[in-house]
Amino acid sequence: MLRLYNSYTKRKEVFRPFKDKAVTMYNCGPTVYDFVHIGNLRSFLFADILRRYLEYRKYKVKQVMNITDVGHMTTDADQGEDKMILAMRREGKSVSDIARFYEGAFFEDVKILGVKPAFKYPRATEHVSEMIKLIKKLLKRKHAYKVLEDNAPRPSLKLRGGEGGVMPGYSIYYDLSTFKKYGKLSGNKIEDLIPGARAEVIHEKRNPYDFALWIYKPEHVLQWETPWGRGYPGWHLECSAMSMKYLGATLDIHTGGEDNKFPHHECEIAQSEGATGKQFARFWLHVKHLLVDGKKMSKSLGNFYTLKNLLDRGFTPRVIRYILVSTHYRETLNFTFGGLKSAQAALMKVDELVERLRNPSQPPQNPRGGENSNSPLKVRGNGGVMKFIKKARQDFISALDDDLNVPKTLAVLFSFVRRVNRKFTVHSSQFTAAKCDGVLKFLQEIDSVLGLGLGTVKKSVIPDGVMKLAEEREVARKIKDWKRADELRAQIKESGYIVEDTAFGPRLKKRM
């Protein structure tokens, strides 16, 4: 039974969707003003594994992830600078060109990392009409109010319903005094909020912490006509409007980074529930921050990494995915290059087992030609392999049912790999094709959730030249010419392979 930690209730709860076996899930997506960094990617990968596991458990998941291309400020204050405008100044391109370029880069990154496509990726700029409708509902239900801006035209007596006369200029704010549940998600209390810390202090606002739904700014590069004048939407509004359009008034799951919890997600709840009177999201799941070498990731510290940065250093997508999902999502991930190398080594162990299982009749890539079947060690046939699979599957499900415990799941995986490897090493001839296929299929079953490319490694063919070097090295070892043996080992390494000496002879594998 799947239990998830609900940030709203502060406890683990049994997950049951609103509709039987149909799950609606909304994930906060990227602001497309720059390349996403590995901290962003960690959050997206968490959502991907959550979705994969729900599908593994036979749920039908309808997933929506937004694309923010307007209104996200450089700070949490309503009147900060729009990140899209900042990027426009930085690059000397139009906001539209910047948004489409970085949106494309985002899609390329998540594709490389094996993230399954969402049902919908709505853009904020294409859903302003839905946001305006939501504001009208909030005004009607007395959760919002208008503020006539100082730089706006005064409303004309001839003006009726926004027609004729001079169009006035209003900003619209959410009146938080009307929503008593504000702060329950994050634990912040309205009376404890410091004026100006999260929303600009404007004297005309009823409360200093009220946040903007609509900002009157006719000179803004991105602007839309409304009954309140020309301007643009507040950042929080888009997620409420778009999630409800595609998933309904009540979501089963809403995810995002820990930094989204306040004020963004608090404001989403206030907007959505204020407009509908219904619970907005039944489960809130938040991913912890990421550190790099124990420090906050920052361009100024030189420890800021994008996917491309890591790929350019020679790390594969599956290794990068591994390290970003290897720490529980509610714990801080300390990203290090040592950790990446450990991830390489861990995945290599699985790849080696896969290669052995695909050629079960002989020890793989053994230049000496020794047979594992000559080993004096005995086992009780291969029936135990299926018991390994059954036990590992139970442990795999148990780990993921416990608030998506991926670290424990990985421990289950590698315990299984060690046990199968040990059994195979003792007596490979007892591994029938059916048993080998059973192990491979189970690895692929695990991978349907983890997405690490388990069981898909292609059989490597060792070049004849490398095999010859290994054979020469064996001759040198037999006559105890250790200097020559070491020289040949170095030549093998230079050729891109590693030689390991085992009880059954030397074993070659490709360097990672």
Short mmCIF file of C-alpha atoms in Angstrom, two decimals:
data_model
loop_
_atom_site.label_atom_id
_atom_site.label_comp_id
_atom_site.label_asym_id
_atom_site.label_seq_id
_atom_site.Cartn_x
_atom_site.Cartn_y
_atom_site.Cartn_z
CA MET A 1 0.00 0.00 0.00
CA LEU A 2 1.59 3.25 -1.15
CA ARG A 3 2.15 5.83 1.57
CA LEU A 4 3.36 9.33 0.71
CA TYR A 5 4.49 12.15 2.98
CA ASN A 6 1.95 14.94 2.59
CA SER A 7 3.59 18.33 3.19
CA TYR A 8 0.17 19.78 3.97
CA THR A 9 -0.68 17.41 6.83
CA LYS A 10 2.98 16.83 7.84
CA ARG A 11 2.61 13.04 7.91
CA LYS A 12 2.71 9.94 5.73
CA GLU A 13 -0.69 9.00 4.39
CA VAL A 14 -2.04 6.10 2.37
CA PHE A 15 -2.40 7.32 -1.18
CA ARG A 16 -5.83 6.87 -2.69
CA PRO A 17 -6.76 8.91 -5.77
CA PHE A 18 -10.00 10.86 -5.96
CA LYS A 19 -11.13 8.53 -8.75
CA ASP A 20 -10.26 4.84 -8.58
CA LYS A 21 -7.02 4.07 -10.49
CA ALA A 22 -6.99 7.50 -12.19
CA VAL A 23 -4.41 9.96 -10.84
CA THR A 24 -4.17 13.67 -11.62
CA MET A 25 -0.71 15.12 -11.00
CA TYR A 26 0.60 18.65 -11.45
CA ASN A 27 4.32 19.46 -11.34
CA CYS A 28 5.81 22.93 -11.18
CA GLY A 29 7.92 23.21 -14.32
CA PRO A 30 10.72 25.47 -15.54
CA THR A 31 10.87 29.22 -15.96
CA VAL A 32 12.33 29.36 -19.47
CA TYR A 33 14.75 32.26 -19.10
CA ASP A 34 17.91 30.11 -18.85
CA PHE A 35 19.10 26.50 -18.89
CA VAL A 36 17.72 24.38 -16.06
CA HIS A 37 20.32 23.33 -13.48
CA ILE A 38 20.81 20.01 -11.73
CA GLY A 39 18.69 21.14 -8.77
CA ASN A 40 15.75 21.72 -11.12
CA LEU A 41 16.42 18.38 -12.78
CA ARG A 42 16.31 16.58 -9.45
CA SER A 43 12.76 17.84 -8.91
CA PHE A 44 11.69 16.83 -12.43
CA LEU A 45 13.25 13.36 -12.02
CA PHE A 46 11.41 12.85 -8.73
CA ALA A 47 8.11 13.59 -10.48
CA ASP A 48 9.11 11.15 -13.23
CA ILE A 49 9.84 8.30 -10.82
CA LEU A 50 6.62 9.01 -8.90
CA ARG A 51 4.65 8.80 -12.12
CA ARG A 52 6.50 5.65 -13.23
CA TYR A 53 5.78 3.92 -9.94
CA LEU A 54 2.12 4.87 -10.02
CA GLU A 55 1.93 3.39 -13.52
CA TYR A 56 3.81 0.30 -12.31
CA ARG A 57 1.03 -0.02 -9.71
CA LYS A 58 -1.50 0.10 -12.57
CA TYR A 59 -2.73 3.66 -12.05
CA LYS A 60 -3.51 5.78 -15.08
CA VAL A 61 -1.67 9.05 -14.55
CA LYS A 62 -2.64 12.35 -16.16
CA GLN A 63 0.38 14.57 -15.62
CA VAL A 64 0.63 18.30 -16.34
CA MET A 65 3.77 20.43 -16.03
CA ASN A 66 3.67 24.17 -16.63
CA ILE A 67 6.06 26.30 -18.65
CA THR A 68 6.52 29.72 -17.02
CA ASP A 69 7.23 32.35 -19.67
CA VAL A 70 5.88 35.47 -17.91
CA GLY A 71 5.50 36.91 -14.43
CA HIS A 72 8.20 35.02 -12.47
CA MET A 73 10.15 37.67 -10.61
CA THR A 74 13.83 37.60 -9.69
CA THR A 75 12.68 37.77 -6.07
CA ASP A 76 9.44 36.71 -4.44
CA ALA A 77 8.26 40.33 -4.27
CA ASP A 78 5.39 41.18 -6.60
CA GLN A 79 7.24 44.14 -8.11
CA GLY A 80 10.64 42.50 -8.71
CA GLU A 81 12.02 42.21 -12.22
CA ASP A 82 10.49 39.59 -14.49
CA LYS A 83 13.09 36.90 -15.21
CA MET A 84 12.06 36.85 -18.87
CA ILE A 85 12.76 40.60 -19.18
CA LEU A 86 16.08 40.11 -17.43
CA ALA A 87 17.01 37.45 -19.99
CA MET A 88 15.88 39.74 -22.83
CA ARG A 89 18.31 42.41 -21.65
CA ARG A 90 21.07 39.87 -21.11
CA GLU A 91 20.86 38.32 -24.56
CA GLY A 92 19.45 41.10 -26.72
CA LYS A 93 16.69 38.88 -28.09
CA SER A 94 12.91 39.05 -27.93
CA VAL A 95 11.16 37.50 -24.95
CA SER A 96 9.43 35.06 -27.30
CA ASP A 97 12.72 33.92 -28.86
CA ILE A 98 14.28 33.44 -25.43
CA ALA A 99 11.30 31.48 -24.12
CA ARG A 100 11.15 29.14 -27.09
CA PHE A 101 14.93 28.55 -27.07
CA TYR A 102 15.16 27.65 -23.38
CA GLU A 103 11.91 25.71 -23.53
CA GLY A 104 13.48 23.60 -26.29
CA ALA A 105 16.64 23.17 -24.20
CA PHE A 106 14.52 22.00 -21.26
CA PHE A 107 12.72 19.40 -23.36
CA GLU A 108 16.03 18.17 -24.74
CA ASP A 109 17.49 17.81 -21.22
CA VAL A 110 14.59 15.81 -19.82
CA LYS A 111 14.51 13.63 -22.93
CA ILE A 112 18.22 12.85 -22.52
CA LEU A 113 17.60 11.89 -18.88
CA GLY A 114 14.74 9.56 -19.82
CA VAL A 115 11.87 11.57 -18.35
CA LYS A 116 8.52 10.39 -19.69
CA PRO A 117 6.59 13.18 -21.47
CA ALA A 118 3.72 14.73 -19.53
CA PHE A 119 0.17 14.80 -20.84
CA LYS A 120 0.40 18.57 -21.24
CA TYR A 121 3.01 21.34 -20.95
CA PRO A 122 0.85 24.50 -20.89
CA ARG A 123 2.57 27.86 -21.38
CA ALA A 124 1.58 30.70 -19.09
CA THR A 125 1.39 33.20 -21.97
CA GLU A 126 -1.18 31.01 -23.74
CA HIS A 127 -3.51 30.84 -20.73
CA VAL A 128 -3.95 34.47 -19.72
CA SER A 129 -7.66 34.34 -20.54
CA GLU A 130 -8.06 31.54 -17.96
CA MET A 131 -6.17 33.65 -15.43
CA ILE A 132 -8.45 36.64 -16.06
CA LYS A 133 -11.51 34.44 -15.50
CA LEU A 134 -10.01 33.22 -12.24
CA ILE A 135 -9.42 36.80 -11.07
CA LYS A 136 -13.04 37.68 -11.85
CA LYS A 137 -14.19 34.76 -9.68
CA LEU A 138 -11.98 35.90 -6.82
CA LEU A 139 -13.27 39.47 -7.10
CA LYS A 140 -16.85 38.20 -7.10
CA ARG A 141 -16.22 36.03 -4.02
CA LYS A 142 -14.58 38.98 -2.20
CA HIS A 143 -11.17 37.30 -2.01
CA ALA A 144 -9.57 39.97 -4.21
CA TYR A 145 -9.70 43.73 -4.60
CA LYS A 146 -8.57 46.44 -7.02
CA VAL A 147 -5.98 49.13 -6.41
CA LEU A 148 -5.96 52.15 -8.73
CA GLU A 149 -2.33 52.73 -9.61
CA ASP A 150 -0.84 56.23 -9.29
CA ASN A 151 0.40 56.24 -12.88
CA ALA A 152 -2.94 55.09 -14.30
CA PRO A 153 -5.70 57.21 -15.88
CA ARG A 154 -8.56 58.09 -13.54
CA PRO A 155 -11.77 56.19 -14.34
CA SER A 156 -14.26 58.20 -16.39
CA LEU A 157 -17.86 58.70 -15.30
CA LYS A 158 -18.84 57.64 -18.82
CA LEU A 159 -17.02 54.34 -18.40
CA ARG A 160 -19.36 51.37 -18.01
CA GLY A 161 -18.17 47.79 -17.98
CA GLY A 162 -14.83 48.88 -19.42
CA GLU A 163 -16.41 50.37 -22.55
CA GLY A 164 -16.00 53.96 -23.66
CA GLY A 165 -14.18 56.73 -21.82
CA VAL A 166 -10.65 56.28 -20.56
CA MET A 167 -9.56 52.82 -19.45
CA PRO A 168 -8.46 53.00 -15.80
CA GLY A 169 -5.42 51.12 -14.55
CA TYR A 170 -5.86 48.75 -11.66
CA SER A 171 -3.67 46.13 -10.08
CA ILE A 172 -5.54 43.26 -8.43
CA TYR A 173 -4.48 41.82 -5.08
CA TYR A 174 -5.54 38.78 -3.10
CA ASP A 175 -6.96 39.72 0.31
CA LEU A 176 -5.30 37.18 2.58
CA SER A 177 -7.45 38.22 5.53
CA THR A 178 -10.30 36.38 3.77
CA PHE A 179 -8.44 33.04 3.61
CA LYS A 180 -7.83 31.70 7.09
CA LYS A 181 -5.94 28.58 5.96
CA TYR A 182 -3.08 30.58 4.45
CA GLY A 183 0.19 29.32 5.90
CA LYS A 184 -0.92 25.79 6.76
CA LEU A 185 1.29 24.24 4.07
CA SER A 186 4.49 26.09 4.95
CA GLY A 187 3.86 26.71 8.64
CA ASN A 188 4.08 30.49 8.19
CA LYS A 189 1.51 32.59 10.03
CA ILE A 190 0.22 35.79 8.47
CA GLU A 191 0.82 37.76 11.67
CA ASP A 192 4.48 36.67 11.66
CA LEU A 193 5.19 37.73 8.08
CA ILE A 194 7.54 40.69 7.73
CA PRO A 195 6.07 43.41 5.48
CA GLY A 196 8.11 43.68 2.30
CA ALA A 197 9.94 40.37 2.71
CA ARG A 198 7.78 38.46 0.24
CA ALA A 199 5.51 41.11 -1.29
CA GLU A 200 6.23 44.75 -1.98
CA VAL A 201 4.71 47.16 0.52
CA ILE A 202 2.14 49.30 -1.29
CA HIS A 203 0.16 51.69 0.88
CA GLU A 204 -3.07 51.12 -1.04
CA LYS A 205 -2.99 47.40 -0.25
CA ARG A 206 -5.32 46.31 2.53
CA ASN A 207 -2.61 44.16 4.08
CA PRO A 208 1.13 44.44 3.42
CA TYR A 209 1.42 40.70 2.71
CA ASP A 210 -1.39 40.57 0.10
CA PHE A 211 0.03 39.25 -3.18
CA ALA A 212 -0.58 40.39 -6.76
CA LEU A 213 -2.97 38.59 -9.07
CA TRP A 214 -2.68 41.18 -11.82
CA ILE A 215 -0.11 43.94 -12.21
CA TYR A 216 -1.00 47.11 -14.07
CA LYS A 217 1.98 47.99 -16.24
CA PRO A 218 1.16 49.23 -19.75
CA GLU A 219 4.85 49.73 -20.57
CA HIS A 220 5.73 46.07 -19.83
CA VAL A 221 7.05 44.11 -22.82
CA LEU A 222 4.50 41.38 -22.13
CA GLN A 223 1.03 42.83 -21.56
CA TRP A 224 -2.60 41.93 -22.07
CA GLU A 225 -5.81 43.96 -22.20
CA THR A 226 -8.21 43.40 -19.32
CA PRO A 227 -11.18 45.20 -17.74
CA TRP A 228 -8.62 46.67 -15.31
CA GLY A 229 -6.19 48.02 -17.89
CA ARG A 230 -3.11 46.64 -19.63
CA GLY A 231 -0.69 44.56 -17.61
CA TYR A 232 0.45 41.04 -16.85
CA PRO A 233 -0.43 38.25 -14.39
CA GLY A 234 1.21 37.54 -11.06
CA TRP A 235 3.43 34.47 -11.08
CA HIS A 236 1.30 32.37 -8.71
CA LEU A 237 -1.82 32.70 -10.83
CA GLU A 238 -0.72 30.56 -13.78
CA CYS A 239 -0.45 27.29 -11.87
CA SER A 240 -3.94 27.61 -10.40
CA ALA A 241 -5.52 28.50 -13.73
CA MET A 242 -3.73 25.90 -15.84
CA SER A 243 -3.91 22.98 -13.40
CA MET A 244 -7.66 23.45 -12.94
CA LYS A 245 -8.22 23.76 -16.69
CA TYR A 246 -6.58 20.43 -17.49
CA LEU A 247 -7.00 18.44 -14.26
CA GLY A 248 -10.09 19.82 -12.55
CA ALA A 249 -10.72 21.74 -9.34
CA THR A 250 -9.09 19.12 -7.08
CA LEU A 251 -5.73 17.50 -7.88
CA ASP A 252 -4.56 14.21 -6.46
CA ILE A 253 -0.89 15.23 -6.32
CA HIS A 254 0.99 18.51 -6.62
CA THR A 255 4.81 18.44 -6.58
CA GLY A 256 7.57 21.01 -6.66
CA GLY A 257 10.85 22.05 -5.11
CA GLU A 258 11.03 22.90 -1.42
CA ASP A 259 11.55 26.55 -2.35
CA ASN A 260 8.11 26.57 -4.02
CA LYS A 261 6.32 25.77 -0.78
CA PHE A 262 6.24 29.41 0.30
CA PRO A 263 4.98 31.68 -1.05
CA HIS A 264 4.18 30.07 -4.41
CA HIS A 265 2.24 27.00 -3.33
CA GLU A 266 0.57 28.79 -0.43
CA CYS A 267 -0.69 31.37 -2.91
CA GLU A 268 -1.87 28.65 -5.31
CA ILE A 269 -3.97 27.14 -2.54
CA ALA A 270 -5.48 30.51 -1.60
CA GLN A 271 -6.31 31.37 -5.22
CA SER A 272 -7.72 27.98 -6.17
CA GLU A 273 -9.74 27.27 -3.05
CA GLY A 274 -10.87 30.88 -2.87
CA ALA A 275 -12.31 30.57 -6.38
CA THR A 276 -13.86 27.10 -6.12
CA GLY A 277 -14.50 26.50 -2.42
CA LYS A 278 -12.98 23.02 -2.92
CA GLN A 279 -9.75 21.42 -1.74
CA PHE A 280 -7.10 22.25 -4.34
CA ALA A 281 -4.62 19.37 -3.91
CA ARG A 282 -4.98 16.26 -1.78
CA PHE A 283 -1.24 15.50 -1.60
CA TRP A 284 1.61 18.01 -1.64
CA LEU A 285 5.10 16.57 -2.22
CA HIS A 286 8.23 18.72 -2.02
CA VAL A 287 11.80 17.94 -3.07
CA LYS A 288 14.65 19.13 -0.83
CA HIS A 289 17.42 21.46 -1.91
CA LEU A 290 20.60 20.24 -3.57
CA LEU A 291 24.10 21.13 -2.37
CA VAL A 292 27.36 20.85 -4.30
CA ASP A 293 30.30 19.67 -2.20
CA GLY A 294 28.35 20.71 0.88
CA LYS A 295 27.72 24.25 -0.35
CA LYS A 296 24.78 26.01 -1.93
CA MET A 297 25.00 25.85 -5.72
CA SER A 298 25.92 29.26 -7.12
CA LYS A 299 27.47 30.66 -10.28
CA SER A 300 29.59 32.97 -8.13
CA LEU A 301 31.10 29.94 -6.34
CA GLY A 302 31.79 28.17 -9.63
CA ASN A 303 29.75 25.13 -8.57
CA PHE A 304 26.69 25.72 -10.76
CA TYR A 305 26.03 22.83 -13.15
CA THR A 306 23.65 22.16 -16.01
CA LEU A 307 23.17 18.79 -17.69
CA LYS A 308 25.43 19.88 -20.55
CA ASN A 309 28.22 20.74 -18.10
CA LEU A 310 28.19 17.17 -16.81
CA LEU A 311 27.84 15.55 -20.23
CA ASP A 312 30.82 17.59 -21.44
CA ARG A 313 32.86 16.06 -18.60
CA GLY A 314 32.18 12.60 -19.98
CA PHE A 315 29.41 11.43 -17.64
CA THR A 316 26.57 9.51 -19.25
CA PRO A 317 22.88 10.45 -18.83
CA ARG A 318 22.13 7.29 -16.84
CA VAL A 319 24.95 8.04 -14.38
CA ILE A 320 23.66 11.61 -13.93
CA ARG A 321 20.11 10.37 -13.47
CA TYR A 322 21.35 7.82 -10.93
CA ILE A 323 23.05 10.36 -8.68
CA LEU A 324 20.12 12.80 -8.84
CA VAL A 325 17.61 10.16 -7.68
CA SER A 326 19.88 8.24 -5.30
CA THR A 327 19.09 10.37 -2.22
CA HIS A 328 15.57 10.36 -0.78
CA TYR A 329 13.63 13.30 -2.15
CA ARG A 330 12.93 14.69 1.35
CA GLU A 331 16.64 14.72 2.19
CA THR A 332 19.26 17.17 0.95
CA LEU A 333 21.35 15.70 -1.88
CA ASN A 334 25.03 16.56 -1.64
CA PHE A 335 26.21 16.42 -5.24
CA THR A 336 29.89 15.59 -5.76
CA PHE A 337 31.97 14.33 -8.66
CA GLY A 338 33.10 11.51 -6.40
CA GLY A 339 29.45 10.56 -6.14
CA LEU A 340 29.17 10.52 -9.93
CA LYS A 341 32.13 8.15 -10.15
CA SER A 342 30.53 5.91 -7.53
CA ALA A 343 27.34 5.93 -9.60
CA GLN A 344 29.39 4.83 -12.62
CA ALA A 345 30.86 1.94 -10.67
CA ALA A 346 27.46 0.90 -9.31
CA LEU A 347 25.85 0.78 -12.74
CA MET A 348 28.86 -1.10 -14.11
CA LYS A 349 28.12 -3.92 -11.66
CA VAL A 350 24.63 -4.29 -13.09
CA ASP A 351 25.96 -4.09 -16.65
CA GLU A 352 28.49 -6.84 -15.94
CA LEU A 353 25.78 -9.13 -14.60
CA VAL A 354 23.64 -8.46 -17.66
CA GLU A 355 26.54 -9.35 -19.93
CA ARG A 356 27.20 -12.57 -18.04
CA LEU A 357 23.54 -13.58 -18.21
CA ARG A 358 23.48 -13.07 -21.95
CA ASN A 359 26.29 -15.58 -22.34
CA PRO A 360 25.63 -18.02 -19.49
CA SER A 361 27.51 -21.06 -20.84
CA GLN A 362 31.02 -19.61 -20.32
CA PRO A 363 32.75 -17.10 -18.11
CA PRO A 364 32.64 -13.83 -20.08
CA GLN A 365 35.73 -12.51 -21.88
CA ASN A 366 38.11 -14.98 -20.18
CA PRO A 367 41.30 -15.21 -22.28
CA ARG A 368 42.46 -18.25 -20.31
CA GLY A 369 39.37 -20.13 -21.40
CA GLY A 370 38.69 -21.58 -17.95
CA GLU A 371 35.23 -23.00 -17.18
CA ASN A 372 33.29 -22.02 -14.10
CA SER A 373 31.74 -25.50 -14.13
CA ASN A 374 35.07 -26.96 -12.99
CA SER A 375 34.78 -25.15 -9.71
CA PRO A 376 34.64 -27.46 -6.68
CA LEU A 377 31.95 -25.23 -5.17
CA LYS A 378 28.46 -26.72 -5.31
CA VAL A 379 24.98 -25.24 -5.35
CA ARG A 380 21.51 -26.74 -5.19
CA GLY A 381 20.47 -26.12 -8.76
CA ASN A 382 19.01 -22.88 -10.04
CA GLY A 383 15.63 -22.91 -8.40
CA GLY A 384 16.95 -20.41 -5.88
CA VAL A 385 17.22 -17.76 -8.57
CA MET A 386 13.45 -17.48 -8.85
CA LYS A 387 13.26 -17.18 -5.06
CA PHE A 388 15.78 -14.33 -5.31
CA ILE A 389 13.51 -12.60 -7.81
CA LYS A 390 10.37 -13.11 -5.72
CA LYS A 391 12.02 -11.76 -2.56
CA ALA A 392 13.64 -8.84 -4.38
CA ARG A 393 10.32 -7.88 -5.98
CA GLN A 394 8.62 -7.83 -2.58
CA ASP A 395 11.41 -5.67 -1.14
CA PHE A 396 11.37 -3.41 -4.22
CA ILE A 397 7.65 -2.71 -3.83
CA SER A 398 7.93 -2.33 -0.06
CA ALA A 399 10.68 0.31 -0.43
CA LEU A 400 8.78 2.37 -2.98
CA ASP A 401 5.52 2.03 -1.07
CA ASP A 402 7.33 3.74 1.81
CA ASP A 403 7.20 7.32 0.51
CA LEU A 404 9.08 6.45 -2.68
CA ASN A 405 12.25 5.36 -0.89
CA VAL A 406 14.60 5.17 -3.87
CA PRO A 407 17.82 4.73 -1.81
CA LYS A 408 16.31 1.62 -0.20
CA THR A 409 15.17 0.47 -3.65
CA LEU A 410 18.73 0.78 -4.95
CA ALA A 411 19.96 -1.24 -1.96
CA VAL A 412 17.46 -3.96 -2.91
CA LEU A 413 18.70 -3.87 -6.50
CA PHE A 414 22.38 -4.25 -5.62
CA SER A 415 21.72 -6.93 -3.02
CA PHE A 416 19.91 -8.87 -5.74
CA VAL A 417 22.76 -8.31 -8.21
CA ARG A 418 25.34 -9.56 -5.68
CA ARG A 419 23.36 -12.70 -4.89
CA VAL A 420 22.80 -13.58 -8.53
CA ASN A 421 26.42 -12.83 -9.39
CA ARG A 422 27.61 -15.05 -6.54
CA LYS A 423 25.39 -17.91 -7.65
CA PHE A 424 26.42 -17.47 -11.27
CA THR A 425 30.12 -17.42 -10.36
CA VAL A 426 29.84 -20.64 -8.36
CA HIS A 427 28.17 -22.61 -11.15
CA SER A 428 27.21 -20.78 -14.33
CA SER A 429 26.21 -23.99 -16.13
CA GLN A 430 23.19 -24.29 -13.87
CA PHE A 431 21.78 -21.03 -15.23
CA THR A 432 19.40 -22.12 -17.96
CA ALA A 433 18.38 -19.67 -20.67
CA ALA A 434 14.97 -19.39 -19.00
CA LYS A 435 16.50 -18.47 -15.65
CA CYS A 436 18.82 -15.92 -17.24
CA ASP A 437 15.88 -14.43 -19.08
CA GLY A 438 13.92 -14.27 -15.82
CA VAL A 439 16.65 -12.22 -14.14
CA LEU A 440 16.96 -9.91 -17.14
CA LYS A 441 13.21 -9.33 -17.24
CA PHE A 442 13.17 -8.54 -13.53
CA LEU A 443 15.94 -5.98 -14.00
CA GLN A 444 13.86 -4.40 -16.75
CA GLU A 445 10.86 -4.44 -14.40
CA ILE A 446 12.85 -2.48 -11.82
CA ASP A 447 14.04 -0.17 -14.55
CA SER A 448 10.49 0.62 -15.64
CA VAL A 449 10.42 2.70 -12.44
CA LEU A 450 14.02 3.84 -12.00
CA GLY A 451 14.74 4.55 -15.68
CA LEU A 452 18.47 3.75 -15.39
CA GLY A 453 18.85 1.58 -18.47
CA LEU A 454 19.16 -1.64 -16.44
CA GLY A 455 19.17 -4.80 -18.52
CA THR A 456 19.56 -2.89 -21.76
CA VAL A 457 23.36 -2.84 -22.02
CA LYS A 458 24.59 -4.21 -25.31
CA LYS A 459 27.00 -7.13 -25.29
CA SER A 460 30.49 -5.80 -25.72
CA VAL A 461 32.90 -7.37 -28.18
CA ILE A 462 36.49 -7.23 -27.03
CA PRO A 463 38.84 -6.30 -29.90
CA ASP A 464 41.23 -9.05 -31.00
CA GLY A 465 44.20 -6.86 -30.18
CA VAL A 466 43.09 -6.45 -26.58
CA MET A 467 42.39 -10.18 -26.25
CA LYS A 468 45.91 -10.88 -27.54
CA LEU A 469 47.42 -8.52 -24.95
CA ALA A 470 45.48 -10.33 -22.22
CA GLU A 471 46.71 -13.71 -23.44
CA GLU A 472 50.31 -12.46 -23.50
CA ARG A 473 49.87 -11.15 -19.98
CA GLU A 474 48.70 -14.59 -18.82
CA VAL A 475 51.84 -16.14 -20.27
CA ALA A 476 53.96 -13.55 -18.44
CA ARG A 477 52.14 -14.28 -15.18
CA LYS A 478 52.71 -18.03 -15.54
CA ILE A 479 56.46 -17.54 -15.83
CA LYS A 480 56.28 -14.90 -13.04
CA ASP A 481 57.46 -12.06 -15.25
CA TRP A 482 55.54 -9.52 -13.20
CA LYS A 483 57.16 -6.50 -14.82
CA ARG A 484 56.01 -7.62 -18.27
CA ALA A 485 52.56 -8.48 -16.89
CA ASP A 486 52.21 -4.95 -15.49
CA GLU A 487 53.32 -3.43 -18.79
CA LEU A 488 50.68 -5.44 -20.64
CA ARG A 489 48.03 -4.43 -18.08
CA ALA A 490 48.92 -0.78 -18.76
CA GLN A 491 48.61 -1.35 -22.54
CA ILE A 492 45.21 -2.94 -22.03
CA LYS A 493 44.14 0.07 -19.98
CA GLU A 494 45.37 2.47 -22.67
CA SER A 495 43.19 0.52 -25.14
CA GLY A 496 40.13 1.36 -23.05
CA TYR A 497 39.77 -1.86 -21.06
CA ILE A 498 40.43 -3.11 -17.54
CA VAL A 499 41.68 -6.59 -16.68
CA GLU A 500 40.55 -8.24 -13.45
CA ASP A 501 42.13 -11.43 -12.13
CA THR A 502 39.53 -13.90 -10.84
CA ALA A 503 39.56 -17.50 -9.62
CA PHE A 504 38.58 -18.52 -13.14
CA GLY A 505 41.15 -16.46 -14.98
CA PRO A 506 41.45 -12.87 -16.13
CA ARG A 507 38.30 -10.98 -17.02
CA LEU A 508 38.18 -7.98 -19.34
CA LYS A 509 35.71 -5.13 -19.19
CA LYS A 510 35.44 -1.76 -20.85
CA ARG A 511 36.52 1.30 -18.88
CA MET A 512 33.79 3.81 -18.00
#
